[in-house]
Short mmCIF file of C-alpha atoms in Angstrom, two decimals:
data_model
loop_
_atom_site.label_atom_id
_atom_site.label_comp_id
_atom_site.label_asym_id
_atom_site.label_seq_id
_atom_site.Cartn_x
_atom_site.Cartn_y
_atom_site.Cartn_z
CA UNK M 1 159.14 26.88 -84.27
CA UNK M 2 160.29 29.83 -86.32
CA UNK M 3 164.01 29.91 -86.44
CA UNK M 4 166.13 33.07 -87.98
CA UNK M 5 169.28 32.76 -89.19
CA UNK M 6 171.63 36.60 -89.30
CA UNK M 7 174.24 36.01 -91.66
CA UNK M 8 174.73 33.51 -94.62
CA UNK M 9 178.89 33.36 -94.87
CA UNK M 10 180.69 30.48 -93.70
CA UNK M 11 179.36 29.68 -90.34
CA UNK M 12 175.75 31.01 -91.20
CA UNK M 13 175.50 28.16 -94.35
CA UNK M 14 176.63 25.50 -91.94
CA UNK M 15 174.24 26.46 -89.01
CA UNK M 16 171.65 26.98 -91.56
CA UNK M 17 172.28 23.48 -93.05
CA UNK M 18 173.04 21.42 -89.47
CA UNK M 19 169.44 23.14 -88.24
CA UNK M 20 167.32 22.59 -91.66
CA UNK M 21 168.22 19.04 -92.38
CA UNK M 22 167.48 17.95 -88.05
CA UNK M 23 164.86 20.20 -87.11
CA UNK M 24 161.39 18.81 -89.15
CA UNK M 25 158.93 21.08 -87.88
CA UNK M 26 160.87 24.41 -87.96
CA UNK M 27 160.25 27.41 -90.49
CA UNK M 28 163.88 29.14 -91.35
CA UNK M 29 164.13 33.16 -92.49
CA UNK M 30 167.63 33.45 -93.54
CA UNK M 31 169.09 37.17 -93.32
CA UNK M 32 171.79 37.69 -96.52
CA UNK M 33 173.28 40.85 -97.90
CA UNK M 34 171.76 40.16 -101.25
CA UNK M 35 170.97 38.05 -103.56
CA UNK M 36 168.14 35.86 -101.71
CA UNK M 37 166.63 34.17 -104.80
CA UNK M 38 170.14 32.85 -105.70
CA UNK M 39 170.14 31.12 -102.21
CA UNK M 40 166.84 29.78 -102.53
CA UNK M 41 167.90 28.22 -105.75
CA UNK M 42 171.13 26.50 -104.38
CA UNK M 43 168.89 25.36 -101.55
CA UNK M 44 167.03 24.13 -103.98
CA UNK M 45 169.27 22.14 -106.30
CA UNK M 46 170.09 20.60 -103.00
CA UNK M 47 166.67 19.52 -101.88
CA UNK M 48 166.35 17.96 -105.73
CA UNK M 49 168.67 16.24 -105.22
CA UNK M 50 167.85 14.62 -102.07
CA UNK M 51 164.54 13.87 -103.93
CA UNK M 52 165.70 12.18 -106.32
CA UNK M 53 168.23 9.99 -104.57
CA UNK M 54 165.17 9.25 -102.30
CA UNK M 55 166.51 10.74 -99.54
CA UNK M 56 163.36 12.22 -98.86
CA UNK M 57 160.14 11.44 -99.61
CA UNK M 58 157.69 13.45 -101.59
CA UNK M 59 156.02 14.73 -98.12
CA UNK M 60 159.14 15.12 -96.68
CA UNK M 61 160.14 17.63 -99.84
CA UNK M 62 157.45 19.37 -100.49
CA UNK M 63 157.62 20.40 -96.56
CA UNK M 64 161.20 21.41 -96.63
CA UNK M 65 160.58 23.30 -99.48
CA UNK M 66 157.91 25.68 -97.90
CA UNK M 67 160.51 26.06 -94.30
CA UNK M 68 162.67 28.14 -95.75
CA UNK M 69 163.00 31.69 -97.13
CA UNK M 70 165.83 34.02 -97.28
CA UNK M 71 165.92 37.69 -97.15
CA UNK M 72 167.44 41.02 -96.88
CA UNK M 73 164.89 42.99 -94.95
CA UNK M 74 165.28 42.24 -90.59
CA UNK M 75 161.42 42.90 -90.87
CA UNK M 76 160.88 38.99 -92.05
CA UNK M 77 162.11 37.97 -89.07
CA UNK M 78 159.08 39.02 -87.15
CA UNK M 79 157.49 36.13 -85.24
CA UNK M 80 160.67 34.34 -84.90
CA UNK M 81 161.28 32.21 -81.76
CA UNK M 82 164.78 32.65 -82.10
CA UNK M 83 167.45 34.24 -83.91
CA UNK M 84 171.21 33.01 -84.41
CA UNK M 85 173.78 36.18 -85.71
CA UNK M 86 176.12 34.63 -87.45
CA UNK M 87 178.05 37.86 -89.01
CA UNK M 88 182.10 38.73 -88.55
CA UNK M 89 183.75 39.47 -85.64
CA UNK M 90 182.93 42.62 -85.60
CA UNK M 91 181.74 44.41 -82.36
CA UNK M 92 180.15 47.24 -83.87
CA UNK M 93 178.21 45.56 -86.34
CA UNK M 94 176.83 42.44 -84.64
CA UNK M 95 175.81 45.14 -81.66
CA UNK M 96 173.93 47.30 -84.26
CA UNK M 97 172.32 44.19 -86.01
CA UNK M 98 171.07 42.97 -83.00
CA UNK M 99 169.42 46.51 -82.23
CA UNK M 100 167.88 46.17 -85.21
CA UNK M 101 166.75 42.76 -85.16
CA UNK M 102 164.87 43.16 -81.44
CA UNK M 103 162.82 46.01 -82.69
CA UNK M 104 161.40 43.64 -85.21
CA UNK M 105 160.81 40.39 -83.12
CA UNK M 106 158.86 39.57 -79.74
CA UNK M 107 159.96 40.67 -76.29
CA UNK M 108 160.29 36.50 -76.03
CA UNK M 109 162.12 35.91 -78.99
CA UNK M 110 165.69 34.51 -78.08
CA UNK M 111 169.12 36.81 -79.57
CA UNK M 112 171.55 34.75 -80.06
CA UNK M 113 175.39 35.51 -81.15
CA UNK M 114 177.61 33.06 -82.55
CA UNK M 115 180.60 34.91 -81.78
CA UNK M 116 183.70 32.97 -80.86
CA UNK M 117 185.75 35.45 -78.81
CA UNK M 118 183.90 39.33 -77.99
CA UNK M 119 182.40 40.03 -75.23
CA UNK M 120 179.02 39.19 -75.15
CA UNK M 121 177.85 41.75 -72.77
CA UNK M 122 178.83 44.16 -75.30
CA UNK M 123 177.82 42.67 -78.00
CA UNK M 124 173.83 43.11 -76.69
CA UNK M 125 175.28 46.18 -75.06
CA UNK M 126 171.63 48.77 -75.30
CA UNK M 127 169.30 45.60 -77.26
CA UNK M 128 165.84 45.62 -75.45
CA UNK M 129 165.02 42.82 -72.89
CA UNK M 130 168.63 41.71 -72.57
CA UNK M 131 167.05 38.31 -70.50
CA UNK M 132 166.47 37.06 -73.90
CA UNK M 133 170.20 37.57 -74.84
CA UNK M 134 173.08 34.84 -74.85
CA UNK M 135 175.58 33.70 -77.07
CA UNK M 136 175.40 30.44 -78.86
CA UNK M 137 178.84 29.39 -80.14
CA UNK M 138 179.43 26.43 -82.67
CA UNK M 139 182.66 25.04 -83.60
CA UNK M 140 183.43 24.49 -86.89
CA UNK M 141 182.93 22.29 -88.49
CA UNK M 142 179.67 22.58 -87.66
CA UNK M 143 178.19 19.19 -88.92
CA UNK M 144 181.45 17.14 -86.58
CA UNK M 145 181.77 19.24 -83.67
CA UNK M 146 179.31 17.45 -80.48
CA UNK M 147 179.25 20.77 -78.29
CA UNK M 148 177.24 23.95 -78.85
CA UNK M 149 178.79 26.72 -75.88
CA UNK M 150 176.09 28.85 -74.43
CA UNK M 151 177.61 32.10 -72.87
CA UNK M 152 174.99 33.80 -70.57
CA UNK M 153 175.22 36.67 -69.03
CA UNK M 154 173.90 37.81 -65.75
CA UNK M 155 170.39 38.73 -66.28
CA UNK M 156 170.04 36.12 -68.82
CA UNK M 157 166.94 34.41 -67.65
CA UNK M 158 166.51 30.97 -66.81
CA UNK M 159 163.54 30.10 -69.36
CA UNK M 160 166.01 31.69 -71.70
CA UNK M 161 168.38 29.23 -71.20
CA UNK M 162 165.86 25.76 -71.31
CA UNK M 163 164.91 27.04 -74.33
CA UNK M 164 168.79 27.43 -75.53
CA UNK M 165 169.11 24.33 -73.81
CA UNK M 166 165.94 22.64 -75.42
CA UNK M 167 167.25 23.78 -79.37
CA UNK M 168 170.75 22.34 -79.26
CA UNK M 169 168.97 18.92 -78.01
CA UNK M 170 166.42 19.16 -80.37
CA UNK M 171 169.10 19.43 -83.51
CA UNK M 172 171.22 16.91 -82.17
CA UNK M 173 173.99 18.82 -80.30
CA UNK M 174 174.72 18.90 -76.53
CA UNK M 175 175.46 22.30 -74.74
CA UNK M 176 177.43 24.07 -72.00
CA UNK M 177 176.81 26.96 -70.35
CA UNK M 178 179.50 29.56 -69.34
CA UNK M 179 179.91 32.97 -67.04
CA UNK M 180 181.84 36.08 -67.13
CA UNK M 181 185.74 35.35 -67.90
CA UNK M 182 184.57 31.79 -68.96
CA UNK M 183 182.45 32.69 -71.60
CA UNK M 184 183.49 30.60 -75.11
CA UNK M 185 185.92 28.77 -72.81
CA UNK M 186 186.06 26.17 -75.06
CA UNK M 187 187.38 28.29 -77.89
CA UNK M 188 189.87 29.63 -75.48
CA UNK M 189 191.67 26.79 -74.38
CA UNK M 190 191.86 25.50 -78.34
CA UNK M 191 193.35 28.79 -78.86
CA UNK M 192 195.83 28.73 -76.00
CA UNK M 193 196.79 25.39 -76.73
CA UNK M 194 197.87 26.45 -80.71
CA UNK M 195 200.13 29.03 -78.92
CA UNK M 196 201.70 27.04 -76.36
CA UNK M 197 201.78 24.48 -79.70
CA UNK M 198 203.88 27.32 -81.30
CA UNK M 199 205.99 28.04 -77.64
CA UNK M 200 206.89 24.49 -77.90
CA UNK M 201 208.32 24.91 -81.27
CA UNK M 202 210.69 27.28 -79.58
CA UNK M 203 211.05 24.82 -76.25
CA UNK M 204 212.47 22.19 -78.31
CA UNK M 205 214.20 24.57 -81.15
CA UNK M 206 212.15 22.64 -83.60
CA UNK M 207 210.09 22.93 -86.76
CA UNK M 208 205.78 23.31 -86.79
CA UNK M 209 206.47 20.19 -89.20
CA UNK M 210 208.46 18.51 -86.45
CA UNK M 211 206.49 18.78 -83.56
CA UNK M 212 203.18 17.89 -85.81
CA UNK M 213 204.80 14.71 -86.54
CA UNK M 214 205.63 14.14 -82.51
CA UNK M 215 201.86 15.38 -81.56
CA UNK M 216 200.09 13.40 -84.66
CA UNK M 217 198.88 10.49 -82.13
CA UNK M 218 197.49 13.04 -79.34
CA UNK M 219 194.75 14.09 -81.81
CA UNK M 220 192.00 11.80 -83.69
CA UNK M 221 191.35 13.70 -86.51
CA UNK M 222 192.99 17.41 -86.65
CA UNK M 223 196.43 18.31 -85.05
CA UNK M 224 197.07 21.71 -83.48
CA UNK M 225 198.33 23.52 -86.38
CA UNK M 226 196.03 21.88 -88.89
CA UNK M 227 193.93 23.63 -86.73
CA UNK M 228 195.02 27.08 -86.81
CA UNK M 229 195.61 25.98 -90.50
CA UNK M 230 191.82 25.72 -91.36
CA UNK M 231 190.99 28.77 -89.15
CA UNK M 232 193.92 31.23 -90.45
CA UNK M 233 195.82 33.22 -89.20
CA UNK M 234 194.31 36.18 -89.79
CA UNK M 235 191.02 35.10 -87.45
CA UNK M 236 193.34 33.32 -85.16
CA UNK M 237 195.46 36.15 -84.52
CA UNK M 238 193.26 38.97 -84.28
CA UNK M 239 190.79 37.00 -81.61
CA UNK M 240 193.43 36.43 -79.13
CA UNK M 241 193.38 39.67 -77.46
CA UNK M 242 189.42 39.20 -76.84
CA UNK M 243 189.63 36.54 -74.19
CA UNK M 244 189.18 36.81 -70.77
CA UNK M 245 191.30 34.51 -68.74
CA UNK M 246 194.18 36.30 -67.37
CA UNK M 247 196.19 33.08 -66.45
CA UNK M 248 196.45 32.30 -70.50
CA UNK M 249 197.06 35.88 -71.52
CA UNK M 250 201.42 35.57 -71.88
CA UNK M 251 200.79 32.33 -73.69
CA UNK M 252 198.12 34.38 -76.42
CA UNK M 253 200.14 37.30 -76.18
CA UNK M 254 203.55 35.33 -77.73
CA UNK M 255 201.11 33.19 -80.16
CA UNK M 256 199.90 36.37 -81.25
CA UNK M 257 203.17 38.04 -81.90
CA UNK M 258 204.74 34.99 -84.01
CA UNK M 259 201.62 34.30 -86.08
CA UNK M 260 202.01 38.36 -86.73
CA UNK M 261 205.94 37.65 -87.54
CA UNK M 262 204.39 35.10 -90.15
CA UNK M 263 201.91 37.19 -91.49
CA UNK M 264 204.82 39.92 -92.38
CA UNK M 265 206.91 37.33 -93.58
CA UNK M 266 204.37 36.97 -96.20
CA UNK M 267 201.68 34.17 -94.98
CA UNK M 268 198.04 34.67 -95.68
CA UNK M 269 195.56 35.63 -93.13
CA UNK M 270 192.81 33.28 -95.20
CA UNK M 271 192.22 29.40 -94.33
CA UNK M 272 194.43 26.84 -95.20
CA UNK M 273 197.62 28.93 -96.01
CA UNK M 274 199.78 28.23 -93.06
CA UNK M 275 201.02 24.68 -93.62
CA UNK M 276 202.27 25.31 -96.67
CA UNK M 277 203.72 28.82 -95.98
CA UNK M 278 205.74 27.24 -92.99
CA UNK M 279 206.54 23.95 -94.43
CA UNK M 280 208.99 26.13 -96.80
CA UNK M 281 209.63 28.67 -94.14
CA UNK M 282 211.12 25.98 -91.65
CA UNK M 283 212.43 23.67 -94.21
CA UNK M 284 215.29 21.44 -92.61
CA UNK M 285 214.62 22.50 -88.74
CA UNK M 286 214.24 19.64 -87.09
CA UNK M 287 215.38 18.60 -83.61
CA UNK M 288 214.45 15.90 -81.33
CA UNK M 289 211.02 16.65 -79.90
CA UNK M 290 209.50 13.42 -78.99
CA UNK M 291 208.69 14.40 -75.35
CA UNK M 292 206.23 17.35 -76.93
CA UNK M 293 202.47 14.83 -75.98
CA UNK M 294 203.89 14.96 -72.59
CA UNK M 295 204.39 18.90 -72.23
CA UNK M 296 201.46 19.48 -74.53
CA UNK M 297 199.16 16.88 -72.36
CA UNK M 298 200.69 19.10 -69.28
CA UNK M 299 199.56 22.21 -70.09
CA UNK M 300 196.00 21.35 -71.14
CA UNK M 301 195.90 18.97 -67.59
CA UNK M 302 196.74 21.82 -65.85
CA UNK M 303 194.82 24.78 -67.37
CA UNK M 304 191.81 22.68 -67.09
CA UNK M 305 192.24 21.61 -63.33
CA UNK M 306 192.06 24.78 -62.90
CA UNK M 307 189.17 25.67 -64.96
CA UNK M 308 186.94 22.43 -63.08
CA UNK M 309 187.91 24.36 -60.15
CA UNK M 310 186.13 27.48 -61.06
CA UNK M 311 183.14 26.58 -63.54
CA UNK M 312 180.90 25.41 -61.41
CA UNK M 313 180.01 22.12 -64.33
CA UNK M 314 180.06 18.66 -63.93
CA UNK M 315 183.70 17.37 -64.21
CA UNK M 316 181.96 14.43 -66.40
CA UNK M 317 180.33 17.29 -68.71
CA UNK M 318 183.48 19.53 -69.04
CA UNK M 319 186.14 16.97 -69.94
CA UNK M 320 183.96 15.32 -72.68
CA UNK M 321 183.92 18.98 -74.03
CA UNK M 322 187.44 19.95 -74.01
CA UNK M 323 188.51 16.47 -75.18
CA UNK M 324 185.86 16.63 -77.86
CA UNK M 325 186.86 20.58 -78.61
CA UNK M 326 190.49 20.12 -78.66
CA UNK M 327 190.04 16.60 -81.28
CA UNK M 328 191.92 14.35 -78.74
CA UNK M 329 192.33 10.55 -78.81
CA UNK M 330 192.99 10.13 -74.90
CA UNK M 331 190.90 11.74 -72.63
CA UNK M 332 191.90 13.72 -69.80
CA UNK M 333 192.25 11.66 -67.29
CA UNK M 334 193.72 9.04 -69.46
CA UNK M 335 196.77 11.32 -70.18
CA UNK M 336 196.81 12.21 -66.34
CA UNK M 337 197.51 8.14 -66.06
CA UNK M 338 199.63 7.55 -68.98
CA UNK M 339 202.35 10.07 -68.53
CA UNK M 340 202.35 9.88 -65.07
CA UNK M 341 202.10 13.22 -62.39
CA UNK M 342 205.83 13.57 -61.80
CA UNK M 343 206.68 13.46 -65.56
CA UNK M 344 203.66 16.12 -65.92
CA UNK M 345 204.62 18.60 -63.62
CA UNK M 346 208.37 18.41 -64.38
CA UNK M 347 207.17 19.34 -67.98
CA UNK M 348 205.43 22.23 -66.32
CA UNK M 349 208.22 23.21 -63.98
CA UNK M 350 210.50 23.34 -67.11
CA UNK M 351 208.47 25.39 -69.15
CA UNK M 352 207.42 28.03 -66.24
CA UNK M 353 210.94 28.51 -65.72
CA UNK M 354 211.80 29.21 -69.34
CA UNK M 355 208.81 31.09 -70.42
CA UNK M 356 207.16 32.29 -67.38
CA UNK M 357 204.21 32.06 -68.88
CA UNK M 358 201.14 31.63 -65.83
CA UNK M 359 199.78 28.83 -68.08
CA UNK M 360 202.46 26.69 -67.21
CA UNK M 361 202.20 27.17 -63.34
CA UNK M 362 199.33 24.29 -61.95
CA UNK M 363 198.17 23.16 -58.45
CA UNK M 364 199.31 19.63 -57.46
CA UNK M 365 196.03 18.67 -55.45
CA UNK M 366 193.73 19.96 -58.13
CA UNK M 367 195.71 17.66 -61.05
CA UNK M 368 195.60 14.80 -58.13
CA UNK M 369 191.54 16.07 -57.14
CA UNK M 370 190.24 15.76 -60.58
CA UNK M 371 192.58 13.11 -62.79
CA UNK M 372 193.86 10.81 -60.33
#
C-alpha cells in the first residue's frame, strides 16, 4: 500500500509517525511546504537510532528507510492508495488542495481530511469522484487516543469505507463512522463539554482552578481545561461555530464568548497558555463546588442519550468512544449508577432553568433506555 500524507505540522508528524512505525508493508510520500531533505534527515536520525538501540533489525531498517519520501510537488503522490490532508482549518485551502491532489491520483485512490470541525461536504465541495471522499479525524494525541472518526458523506461509497475501515485496523486504531450533523461527533461533545466546564464555573461562582480540583477524579489522565489547555484557545474558540448539532449550539455559543473575553484580556491563542493565564486571572475565587462530577456527569449522560438515540451505532461501540474521547475514569453507565437518576436530572433541571441552554434539557426514558 502507498499511503500519502498532505501536511507535515503538528497533526501531519504524528499521523505520519503512528502510520510509519505500525504499517510494515506501506510506502509513505509526505507533502511539506519545503524543505523535504531536512525531513528526511530527522526521519533519519530517528530510524538510527532505533538501529542502534536494536529496535529494529538490519532488514527491518534498511526497509523503513526506502518507505518513505517527502516532497513538495502533489505530482509524487501519483499511485497512492490513499491520501490523509492534514493542513489548518482552513476551508479554502484544504478544498483547493484536495482539487489538486485528485487530478494527480487514481479515480480509486481514497481523499481523506483530517479536519476536526468543517464541513466535510464542503471541504470536497467540486473534487472528482466524491465516492472516494470522507473525513478521517484523529484525536490528539495521536499515539494515546483508541478512536479514529470517519465522517462520510452521502455518496461516499461503501468499498470506500472497508477500506477506511480496513486502514485504521491495520495501524492499530478502531473507527466510527458518522452522518450529516454527526459528523466529528466525538470532537463535538469534548468541545461542548469544555464550555459547559466553563458554564459551571459561573453555576457555582467558582474558579477554572476550583472546579479542576472538584472534576480531577472524573478524568484518568487529562481534565477538561487541561484540555482546552493543550488545544488553545485560539483553535478551540474559532471551531465552535463549525458544528452542527443545534441542541449544543447556546452551550458553544457562551464557551465561545468567554474564551474570547480571555483572549482580550490578554491570553494566548497558542497551546498550553491558558492554565497559567487563568490561574493569575482567578487568583483567590474559590467557592464550594464539590457537586460539579455530578452536573458535569449530567450533561454528558444526557447529550449522549440523546445522541444513541439518533446515530444509528452500537450503544457498546459509542460509549467506549465518548468515554475514551472525553479521558474518563467511569464509564457511562457507571456514572448513570453512581450518582443516581434523581440526583442527575435535578442537576439538569437546575442548570436548564438558569442557563437555558438546550444541552441541559434530557429525556427521562432515554437516560433510563440506555444507562439503567
Amino acid at each position: 500500500m502507498k499511503i500519502g500524507i498532505a501536511g507535515y505540522g503538528k497533526m501531519g508528524k504524528d499521523i505520519f509517525s503512528l502510520l510509519f512505525d505500525n504499517l510494515n508493508n506501506a510506502e509513505f510520500t509526505v507533502l511539506v511546504r519545503s524543505c523535504p531533505e531536512e525531513h528526511t534527515t530527522a526521519v533519519m536520525k530517528t530510524l538510527d537510532k532505533q538501529l542502534r538501540r536494536k529496535k529494529l533489525t538490519d532488514e527491518e531498517y534498511e526497509a523503513k528507510k526506502a518507505a518513505f519520501k517527502f516532497t513538495f510537488d502533489t505530482a509524487e503522490l501519483d499511485g497512492c492508495d490513499a491520501v490523509i490532508e492534514t493542513i489548518s482549518e482552513n476551508l479554502e485551502a484544504k478544498n483547493s488542495l484536495f482539487r489538486n491532489i485528485a487530478d494527480k491520483v487514481s479515480d480509486n485512490c481514497l481523499l481523506l481530511t483530517n479536519t476536526s470541525s468543517l464541513n466535510i461536504k464542503k471541504v470536497f465541495e467540486g473534487v472528482s469522484n466524491p465516492q472516494r471522499c470522507l473525513g478521517m479525524h484523529f484525536f490528539y494525541p495521536v499515539k494515546l487516543t483508541e478512536f479514529v472518526e470517519l465522517n462520510l458523506m452521502d455518496n461516499t461509497s461503501g468499498e470506500a469505507i472497508r477500506l477506511a475501515e480496513s486502514l485504521v485496523k491495520e495501524f492499530g486504531r478502531k473507527s466510527i463512522c458518522f452522518y450529516g450533523v454527526y459528523h466529528v461527533y466525538l470532537n463535538q461533545i469534548l468541545s461542548a463539554m469544555i464550555s459547559h466546564g466553563i458554564y459551571l464555573c459561573e453555576y457555582f461562582h467558582t474558579s477554572v482552578p476550583a472546579l479542576s480540583a472538584s472534576l480531577e477524579k472524573m478524568y484518568s489522565v487529562a481534565g477538561v481545561f487541561d484540555i482546552l489547555d493543550s488545544i488553545g484557545l485560539g483553535l478551540m474558540a474559532d471551531n465552535q461555530s463549525n458544528f452542527s448539532l443545534k441542541r449544543n449550539k447556546q452551550l458553544l455559543g457562551y464557551g465561545c464568548e468567554r474564551m474570547n473575553q480571555w483572549r482580550s484580556q490578554g491570553c494566548a491563542d497558542s497551546p498550553h497558555s491558558f492554565l497559567d493565564f487563568i490561574r493569575i486571572q482567578e487568583q483567590g475565587n474559590t467557592e464550594d463546588c464539590d457537586d460539579a462530577p455530578i452536573y458535569m456527569a449530567a450533561f454528558i449522560l444526557a447529550e449522549t442519550s440523546f445522541a444513541l438515540e439518533e446515530v444509528g451505532i452500537k450503544p457498546d461501540v459509542f460509549l467506549e468512544a465518548v468515554s475514551c474521547t472525553l479521558g474518563t475514569v467511569d464509564t457511562l453507565p457507571e456514572m448513570y449508577r453512581k450518582y443516581g437518576a434523581e440526583r442527575l436530572k435535578s442537576a439538569l433541571d437546575k442548570l436548564y432553568e438558569t442557563s437555558g441552554f438546550a444541552s441541559y434539557r434530557y429525556d427521562p426514558d432515554l437516560l433510563e433506555k440506555f444507562y439503567s
